[in-house]
Amino acid sequence: MTGRSVVAADKDVAAIPNEPGELILGPQHKSLPPAAWGLTVREFLATTPHLDELQTPVLTMDRAALDSNLAVMADWARTAGVRLAPHGKTSMSPQLWFEQLAAGAWGITLATGWQVQVGRALGVHRIMLANALLDPAGLRWAAAEIAADPNFELFSWVDGVDSVREMERHLADAPEGVRLSVIVELGGPHGRTGARGTAAAHEIAEAVDKSARLKLAGIGGYEGALAHDRSADAVAAVRAYLDEIGTLHRELAAEGRYEDAAIITAGGSAYPDLVVEHLAGYADEEGAHGIPTTVVLRSGAYLIHDDGFYSGISPLAAGRAERPLRSAMHGWARSVSRPETELALLDAGKRDLPFDEGLPVPQRMAGPAAHPLPAGAHVSALNDQHAFLRLPGGAAADVPVGSVVRLGLSHPCTAFDKWRLIPVIDDAEAARPRIVDFLPTYF
C-alpha cells in the first residue's frame, strides 16, 4: 500500500495503519482462532495457516481469481480505449484499491464524503465521488484539502441547481482560488438521483458556469439504476440513456461550458460493454477533435465478481467472454444441526453473507474427502446466524454434523461490509486452501 497523503500524515491519522501486516489480531476479527490473538497479521501468516484452522462461518477471497480479474478488466478497458476508476465502496479495502491503481486505474470512485476522506488519508490522489457532496463538514474538509495539495483531484457529482447553491454556500469561506470540480449527473425516468432530462442538466451546467466556487469537469450517471437484467427492454433503456449522455456532452462542449477538459463517466459492472459501445468514441484525451475528453468506467464489482447477480449479467462472465471473470469470494459454513433428513442447518446467516441479490448457493463439501452435494441442494432461507440447506432426497451422510460446505455468493457490495478483516486464500479449489493474506475493510 502506498503511504498517506502529506496532508493526512501531518494530521497523524493514527486510526488508519499504513502497513496492514502490522495489524494486531484479536477477538474483534471474526473467524480467527484464539491462537492468533495478539499476533500481527505478518506473524500469523508466518505460521503458514490453512483455511481449516479458522472458525466458521468465514468469508474468503481467492488470490488467484483476484489476480486474474484484475488483469482481465485492465486489458479490456485498455483495448476499449477507456479509463477505469473502480468503485471502491464495493470492498472498502484499500489494499485492493491500490492493486487496481497499480494495474493502471485512472482513479478510485467512492460513494460518500467519509469514504473520500478514508481514501485520501490513505494516499489516493484522484477520487470520483459518485454522489453530491453537500455535507458542510465534508465540503470544508474538501476545500482545505484542495488548498493544501494542488495535485489532489476530487470530483463531486451534482444533479440540481439547488445543490449548486448549497455547495456554494458552504464553500463561501474556502481559501482563495479553491474551486470544487463537479460532474453534472444525468438521471433517467424512475431512476435514482440525477437530473431528469437534458434541459435540467443544462440549467445545472449554467449555474456551475456562473459559480466562483465550482468548476464543470464533465457529465455522468449510472445506467444500472435503470435496468436490472439483459432483457430487450432493459438493454434498450440503457442504450437510450447512454445516448442521452453523449448528446449532452456534445451540447455542453459546443456551448463552451468546459474550461480545459471534460470527463464522461458511466458504467457499473453490469453493462460496461454498452457504455463502451455508446461512449468510448468520445474519448479524445489529446483534444485532437475539440475539448480533451476522458471516458471513465466506474465498474466496482469486477475484481470480486460472484456466483449470482453479476455472473448472470456481466458481459465478461463465463460463457460470454474469451477471458471471463471468476468469482473470487466464497462462504464456508459448518453443519451444526440435522433435525430432518432433508435439512441441514449451517452456521452462517445474514450477519455473515450477502443475501440481497440472491441467497448463497451450495457448491460442494469442503476438505480433502469432499464429495458432491445431492442434486437439488439449495439454501432456502437465512436467519441472522443460520442457513437452511435443503437436501431433497438426501441422507444424513450427505452433510454430517461438523462438516463444512463451500457456498457461492452473490453481490460483493454486501459481502465485504460484514467483515472487518477478510482472509485471502491461495486457491478456493484446493483440497486444503492456504491463507496468504488478509484484507482490512473500512465500513
Coordinates of C-alpha atoms in Angstrom, one line a residue:
M1 CA 0.0 0.0 0.0
T2 CA 1.3 3.5 -0.8
G3 CA 1.8 6.0 2.0
R4 CA -0.7 8.6 3.3
S5 CA -1.0 11.9 1.7
V6 CA 1.1 14.7 3.1
V7 CA -1.9 16.4 4.5
A8 CA -3.2 13.3 6.2
A9 CA 0.3 12.4 7.6
D10 CA 0.5 15.9 9.1
K11 CA -2.7 15.3 10.9
D12 CA -1.4 11.9 12.2
V13 CA -4.4 9.8 11.2
A14 CA -3.4 7.1 13.7
A15 CA -6.5 5.1 13.3
I16 CA -5.6 4.0 9.8
P17 CA -2.4 1.8 9.7
N18 CA -0.1 2.3 6.8
E19 CA 1.0 -1.3 6.9
P20 CA -1.7 -3.9 7.2
G21 CA 0.9 -6.5 8.1
E22 CA 1.3 -4.8 11.5
L23 CA -2.4 -5.0 12.4
I24 CA -2.7 -6.9 15.7
L25 CA -5.3 -9.6 15.6
G26 CA -7.9 -10.2 18.3
P27 CA -11.4 -11.4 19.0
Q28 CA -12.8 -8.4 17.1
H29 CA -11.7 -10.2 13.9
K30 CA -14.4 -12.7 13.1
S31 CA -13.5 -16.3 12.4
L32 CA -9.9 -16.1 13.6
P33 CA -8.9 -18.7 16.1
P34 CA -7.9 -17.6 19.6
A35 CA -4.4 -18.9 18.9
A36 CA -4.0 -15.9 16.5
W37 CA -5.0 -13.2 19.0
G38 CA -2.2 -10.9 19.9
L39 CA -0.2 -11.7 16.8
T40 CA 0.2 -9.3 14.0
V41 CA -1.1 -10.2 10.5
R42 CA 2.5 -10.7 9.4
E43 CA 3.3 -13.0 12.4
F44 CA 0.2 -15.1 11.9
L45 CA 0.9 -15.5 8.2
A46 CA 4.4 -16.7 9.0
T47 CA 2.8 -19.8 10.6
T48 CA 1.5 -20.8 7.1
P49 CA -2.1 -21.1 8.3
H50 CA -4.7 -23.0 6.3
L51 CA -8.4 -22.3 5.9
D52 CA -9.4 -25.3 8.0
E53 CA -7.7 -23.7 11.0
L54 CA -10.1 -20.8 11.1
Q55 CA -13.5 -20.9 12.8
T56 CA -16.7 -21.0 10.8
P57 CA -18.5 -19.2 9.3
V58 CA -15.9 -17.4 7.3
L59 CA -15.8 -15.3 4.1
T60 CA -12.7 -15.7 1.9
M61 CA -11.2 -14.1 -1.1
D62 CA -9.4 -16.2 -3.7
R63 CA -6.0 -14.7 -4.6
A64 CA -5.7 -16.5 -8.0
A65 CA -9.2 -15.2 -9.0
L66 CA -8.4 -11.7 -7.9
D67 CA -5.2 -11.6 -9.9
S68 CA -7.0 -12.9 -13.0
N69 CA -9.9 -10.5 -12.7
L70 CA -7.5 -7.6 -12.2
A71 CA -5.7 -8.4 -15.5
V72 CA -8.9 -9.2 -17.4
M73 CA -10.6 -5.9 -16.7
A74 CA -7.4 -3.7 -17.1
D75 CA -6.8 -5.3 -20.5
W76 CA -10.4 -5.0 -21.6
A77 CA -10.6 -1.3 -20.7
R78 CA -7.3 -0.6 -22.3
T79 CA -8.4 -2.3 -25.6
A80 CA -11.7 -0.3 -25.5
G81 CA -9.9 3.0 -25.1
V82 CA -11.5 3.9 -21.8
R83 CA -10.2 4.6 -18.3
L84 CA -11.1 2.8 -15.1
A85 CA -12.0 4.4 -11.8
P86 CA -13.2 1.3 -9.9
H87 CA -15.9 1.9 -7.3
G88 CA -14.1 1.5 -4.0
K89 CA -17.3 1.3 -2.0
T90 CA -17.7 -2.3 -3.2
S91 CA -14.9 -3.5 -0.9
M92 CA -13.8 -0.5 1.1
S93 CA -10.5 -2.4 1.1
P94 CA -7.6 0.0 0.4
Q95 CA -5.3 -2.9 -0.4
L96 CA -7.5 -3.8 -3.3
W97 CA -7.8 -0.1 -4.4
F98 CA -4.0 0.2 -4.6
E99 CA -3.8 -3.1 -6.6
Q100 CA -6.2 -1.6 -9.1
L101 CA -4.3 1.7 -9.3
A102 CA -1.0 -0.2 -9.8
A103 CA -2.7 -2.0 -12.7
G104 CA -3.4 1.3 -14.4
A105 CA -6.6 2.6 -12.9
W106 CA -7.2 6.3 -13.5
G107 CA -8.5 6.9 -10.0
I108 CA -10.9 5.4 -7.4
T109 CA -14.6 6.1 -7.2
L110 CA -16.3 6.4 -3.7
A111 CA -19.8 7.0 -2.6
T112 CA -19.8 9.2 0.5
G113 CA -17.8 12.1 1.8
W114 CA -16.5 10.0 4.6
Q115 CA -15.3 7.3 2.2
V116 CA -13.5 10.0 0.3
Q117 CA -11.7 11.0 3.5
V118 CA -10.6 7.4 4.1
G119 CA -9.2 7.2 0.6
R120 CA -7.5 10.5 0.9
A121 CA -6.0 9.7 4.3
L122 CA -4.5 6.5 2.7
G123 CA -2.9 8.4 -0.2
V124 CA -5.4 8.2 -3.1
H125 CA -4.7 11.3 -5.3
R126 CA -7.6 11.2 -7.7
I127 CA -11.1 10.4 -6.4
M128 CA -14.5 10.4 -8.1
L129 CA -17.4 10.9 -5.6
A130 CA -20.3 9.3 -7.4
N131 CA -22.7 11.4 -5.2
A132 CA -23.3 15.0 -4.3
L133 CA -21.0 16.4 -1.6
L134 CA -23.4 18.6 0.3
D135 CA -22.4 17.9 3.9
P136 CA -21.0 21.2 5.4
A137 CA -18.2 19.5 7.2
G138 CA -17.3 17.4 4.2
L139 CA -17.2 20.5 1.9
R140 CA -15.0 22.4 4.4
W141 CA -12.6 19.4 4.5
A142 CA -12.5 19.1 0.7
A143 CA -11.8 22.8 0.3
A144 CA -8.9 22.6 2.8
E145 CA -7.5 19.5 1.2
I146 CA -7.6 21.0 -2.3
A147 CA -6.0 24.2 -1.0
A148 CA -3.2 22.3 0.8
D149 CA -2.4 20.0 -2.2
P150 CA -2.9 21.3 -5.7
N151 CA -2.2 17.8 -7.0
F152 CA -5.2 16.3 -5.3
E153 CA -8.1 15.8 -7.8
L154 CA -11.6 15.4 -6.4
F155 CA -14.7 15.3 -8.5
S156 CA -18.2 15.6 -6.9
W157 CA -21.5 14.9 -8.7
V158 CA -24.3 17.5 -8.7
D159 CA -27.8 17.0 -10.0
G160 CA -29.7 20.2 -9.3
V161 CA -29.5 23.9 -9.2
D162 CA -30.4 23.8 -5.5
S163 CA -27.4 21.5 -4.9
V164 CA -25.1 24.0 -6.7
R165 CA -26.3 26.8 -4.4
E166 CA -25.9 24.6 -1.3
M167 CA -22.3 23.8 -2.3
E168 CA -21.6 27.5 -2.9
R169 CA -23.0 28.4 0.5
H170 CA -20.7 26.1 2.4
L171 CA -17.7 26.9 0.2
A172 CA -18.1 30.7 0.6
D173 CA -15.3 30.8 3.2
A174 CA -12.9 28.4 1.4
P175 CA -9.4 29.6 0.7
E176 CA -8.9 32.0 -2.2
G177 CA -8.9 30.3 -5.5
V178 CA -10.3 26.9 -4.3
R179 CA -12.9 25.5 -6.8
L180 CA -14.5 22.1 -6.5
S181 CA -14.7 20.2 -9.8
V182 CA -18.2 18.8 -10.3
I183 CA -19.8 16.3 -12.7
V184 CA -23.4 17.1 -13.8
E185 CA -25.3 13.9 -13.2
L186 CA -27.9 12.9 -15.7
G187 CA -30.6 10.6 -14.4
G188 CA -33.5 8.7 -16.0
P189 CA -37.2 8.1 -15.5
H190 CA -37.9 6.1 -12.3
G191 CA -34.2 6.0 -11.7
R192 CA -32.3 7.2 -8.6
T193 CA -30.5 10.6 -8.5
G194 CA -29.7 12.7 -11.5
A195 CA -31.2 15.5 -13.5
R196 CA -34.4 14.4 -15.2
G197 CA -33.7 15.3 -18.9
T198 CA -31.0 17.3 -20.7
A199 CA -32.9 20.6 -20.3
A200 CA -32.5 20.3 -16.5
A201 CA -28.8 19.2 -16.9
H202 CA -28.2 22.4 -19.0
E203 CA -29.6 24.5 -16.2
I204 CA -27.2 22.9 -13.7
A205 CA -24.3 23.4 -16.1
E206 CA -25.2 27.1 -16.5
A207 CA -25.4 27.5 -12.7
V208 CA -22.0 25.9 -12.3
D209 CA -20.6 28.1 -15.0
K210 CA -21.6 31.2 -13.1
S211 CA -20.2 29.9 -9.8
A212 CA -17.0 31.2 -8.3
R213 CA -16.6 28.1 -6.2
L214 CA -17.4 25.3 -8.7
K215 CA -15.9 24.2 -12.0
L216 CA -17.7 22.0 -14.5
A217 CA -15.5 18.9 -15.1
G218 CA -17.9 16.7 -17.0
I219 CA -21.1 14.7 -17.1
G220 CA -22.0 11.3 -16.0
G221 CA -24.5 8.9 -14.4
Y222 CA -25.3 5.4 -13.5
E223 CA -27.2 3.3 -16.1
G224 CA -27.5 0.4 -13.6
A225 CA -30.3 2.3 -11.8
L226 CA -32.5 2.0 -14.9
A227 CA -32.3 -1.8 -15.6
H228 CA -31.6 -5.0 -13.7
D229 CA -31.2 -7.7 -16.4
R230 CA -30.4 -8.3 -20.0
S231 CA -33.9 -8.3 -21.4
A232 CA -34.6 -6.4 -24.6
D233 CA -36.4 -3.6 -22.8
A234 CA -33.7 -3.3 -20.2
V235 CA -30.9 -3.1 -22.8
A236 CA -32.9 -0.6 -24.8
A237 CA -33.4 1.7 -21.8
V238 CA -29.7 1.6 -21.1
R239 CA -28.8 2.3 -24.7
A240 CA -31.1 5.3 -24.8
Y241 CA -29.8 6.7 -21.6
L242 CA -26.2 6.4 -22.7
D243 CA -27.0 8.1 -26.0
E244 CA -28.6 10.9 -24.0
I245 CA -25.3 11.3 -22.0
G246 CA -23.4 11.6 -25.3
T247 CA -25.8 14.2 -26.7
L248 CA -25.5 16.2 -23.5
H249 CA -21.7 16.1 -23.7
R250 CA -21.7 17.4 -27.3
E251 CA -24.1 20.2 -26.4
L252 CA -22.1 21.4 -23.4
A253 CA -18.9 21.3 -25.4
A254 CA -20.4 23.3 -28.2
E255 CA -21.6 25.9 -25.6
G256 CA -18.1 26.2 -24.2
R257 CA -19.2 25.1 -20.7
Y258 CA -16.0 23.1 -20.1
E259 CA -12.9 25.1 -19.2
D260 CA -10.0 22.9 -20.2
A261 CA -11.0 19.3 -20.3
A262 CA -14.1 17.0 -19.9
I263 CA -14.9 13.7 -18.3
I264 CA -17.7 11.4 -19.4
T265 CA -18.3 8.8 -16.7
A266 CA -20.7 5.9 -16.6
G267 CA -20.6 2.2 -16.2
G268 CA -21.2 -0.2 -13.3
S269 CA -20.3 -3.8 -13.6
A270 CA -23.5 -4.9 -15.3
Y271 CA -23.4 -3.0 -18.6
P272 CA -19.8 -1.9 -19.3
D273 CA -20.0 -3.2 -22.8
L274 CA -22.9 -0.9 -23.6
V275 CA -21.1 2.0 -22.1
V276 CA -18.1 1.3 -24.3
E277 CA -20.2 0.9 -27.4
H278 CA -22.1 4.2 -26.9
L279 CA -19.5 6.4 -25.2
A280 CA -15.9 5.2 -25.9
G281 CA -16.0 7.1 -29.2
Y282 CA -15.9 10.4 -27.3
A283 CA -12.5 9.6 -25.8
D284 CA -10.1 12.2 -27.0
E285 CA -7.6 12.9 -24.3
E286 CA -5.3 14.9 -26.5
G287 CA -8.1 17.1 -27.7
A288 CA -7.5 16.4 -31.4
H289 CA -11.2 16.9 -32.2
G290 CA -12.1 19.5 -29.6
I291 CA -12.2 19.6 -25.9
P292 CA -9.9 17.0 -24.4
T293 CA -12.2 14.2 -23.2
T294 CA -11.6 11.2 -20.9
V295 CA -14.2 8.4 -20.8
V296 CA -14.2 6.8 -17.3
L297 CA -15.8 3.5 -16.3
R298 CA -16.6 3.1 -12.6
S299 CA -17.1 -0.7 -12.5
G300 CA -16.5 -1.9 -9.0
A301 CA -17.6 -5.5 -8.7
Y302 CA -15.5 -6.9 -11.5
L303 CA -12.5 -7.5 -9.2
I304 CA -14.5 -9.9 -7.0
H305 CA -17.2 -10.9 -9.5
D306 CA -19.7 -13.5 -8.0
D307 CA -21.7 -16.7 -8.4
G308 CA -25.0 -14.8 -8.6
F309 CA -26.2 -11.5 -10.0
Y310 CA -23.0 -10.4 -11.8
S311 CA -22.3 -13.9 -13.2
G312 CA -25.7 -13.7 -14.8
I313 CA -25.5 -10.2 -16.3
S314 CA -21.8 -9.2 -16.8
P315 CA -20.6 -9.3 -20.4
L316 CA -17.3 -10.7 -19.0
A317 CA -18.9 -13.7 -17.3
A318 CA -18.1 -17.3 -18.2
G319 CA -19.8 -18.2 -21.4
R320 CA -19.8 -14.6 -22.7
A321 CA -16.1 -13.7 -22.9
E322 CA -13.0 -15.4 -24.1
R323 CA -11.2 -14.3 -20.9
P324 CA -14.0 -14.4 -18.3
L325 CA -14.1 -13.0 -14.8
R326 CA -14.0 -15.5 -12.0
S327 CA -15.8 -15.5 -8.6
A328 CA -13.2 -14.5 -6.0
M329 CA -15.5 -14.8 -2.9
H330 CA -16.8 -17.8 -1.1
G331 CA -18.6 -18.5 2.1
W332 CA -17.6 -21.5 4.2
A333 CA -20.2 -22.7 6.8
R334 CA -20.4 -25.7 9.1
S335 CA -23.3 -28.1 9.5
V336 CA -24.5 -27.7 13.1
S337 CA -27.8 -29.5 13.1
R338 CA -29.6 -32.2 11.0
P339 CA -33.1 -32.1 12.6
E340 CA -34.6 -33.6 9.4
T341 CA -33.3 -36.0 6.8
E342 CA -33.6 -33.4 4.0
L343 CA -32.5 -30.4 6.1
A344 CA -29.1 -29.2 7.4
L345 CA -28.6 -26.0 9.4
L346 CA -25.4 -24.2 8.6
D347 CA -23.7 -21.7 11.0
A348 CA -23.7 -18.8 8.5
G349 CA -26.5 -16.2 8.2
K350 CA -27.4 -12.7 7.3
R351 CA -24.7 -11.4 9.7
D352 CA -22.1 -13.2 7.7
L353 CA -23.0 -13.5 4.0
P354 CA -24.8 -11.3 1.3
F355 CA -28.4 -12.1 0.5
D356 CA -29.9 -9.0 -1.2
E357 CA -29.3 -10.2 -4.7
G358 CA -29.9 -13.9 -4.2
L359 CA -29.3 -16.5 -1.5
P360 CA -25.9 -18.3 -1.1
V361 CA -25.5 -21.3 -3.5
P362 CA -24.1 -24.5 -2.0
Q363 CA -21.3 -25.7 -4.3
R364 CA -19.6 -28.6 -2.6
M365 CA -18.4 -30.1 0.6
A366 CA -15.0 -28.8 1.8
G367 CA -11.9 -30.7 2.8
P368 CA -9.7 -33.4 1.4
A369 CA -12.5 -36.0 1.4
A370 CA -15.0 -33.6 -0.2
H371 CA -17.9 -35.1 -2.1
P372 CA -20.6 -33.6 -4.2
L373 CA -23.9 -32.4 -2.7
P374 CA -27.1 -34.1 -3.6
A375 CA -28.8 -32.8 -6.8
G376 CA -31.2 -30.0 -6.0
A377 CA -29.4 -29.0 -2.8
H378 CA -30.1 -25.3 -2.2
V379 CA -30.3 -22.7 0.6
S380 CA -34.0 -21.8 1.1
A381 CA -33.6 -19.1 3.8
L382 CA -31.2 -17.2 6.0
N383 CA -31.7 -16.3 9.7
D384 CA -29.3 -14.0 11.5
Q385 CA -26.8 -16.8 12.1
H386 CA -28.2 -19.8 10.3
A387 CA -28.7 -21.0 6.7
F388 CA -31.3 -23.6 5.8
L389 CA -29.7 -26.0 3.5
R390 CA -32.4 -28.2 1.8
L391 CA -31.3 -31.6 0.6
P392 CA -34.1 -33.1 -1.5
G393 CA -33.8 -36.9 -1.4
G394 CA -30.7 -36.6 0.8
A395 CA -29.4 -38.7 3.6
A396 CA -27.8 -37.9 6.9
A397 CA -24.4 -38.9 5.5
D398 CA -24.6 -36.2 2.8
V399 CA -23.8 -33.2 5.1
P400 CA -23.0 -34.7 8.5
V401 CA -22.9 -32.5 11.6
G402 CA -19.5 -30.9 11.8
S403 CA -18.8 -31.0 8.1
V404 CA -18.2 -27.8 6.1
V405 CA -19.9 -26.6 2.9
R406 CA -18.5 -24.1 0.4
L407 CA -21.0 -21.5 -0.7
G408 CA -21.1 -19.4 -3.8
L409 CA -22.2 -15.8 -3.1
S410 CA -24.0 -13.0 -5.0
H411 CA -23.2 -9.3 -4.9
P412 CA -19.8 -8.4 -3.4
C413 CA -21.0 -4.9 -2.3
T414 CA -23.0 -6.5 0.6
A415 CA -20.4 -9.2 1.4
F416 CA -17.5 -7.1 2.4
D417 CA -19.4 -4.9 4.8
K418 CA -20.0 -7.8 7.2
W419 CA -16.2 -8.4 7.7
R420 CA -13.6 -6.1 9.1
L421 CA -10.8 -8.5 8.2
I422 CA -11.1 -11.0 5.3
P423 CA -8.8 -13.9 4.8
V424 CA -7.3 -14.3 1.3
I425 CA -6.6 -17.9 0.3
D426 CA -4.4 -19.2 -2.4
D427 CA -7.0 -21.2 -4.3
A428 CA -10.6 -22.0 -3.4
E429 CA -10.4 -25.1 -5.5
A430 CA -7.6 -26.6 -3.4
A431 CA -8.2 -29.5 -1.1
R432 CA -6.8 -27.5 1.8
P433 CA -6.6 -23.8 0.9
R434 CA -3.7 -21.9 2.4
I435 CA -4.2 -18.4 3.9
V436 CA -1.8 -16.0 2.1
D437 CA -3.1 -12.5 3.2
F438 CA -5.8 -10.6 4.9
L439 CA -7.8 -7.6 3.7
P440 CA -8.8 -5.0 6.3
T441 CA -12.0 -3.2 5.4
Y442 CA -13.3 0.3 6.4
F443 CA -17.1 0.4 6.9

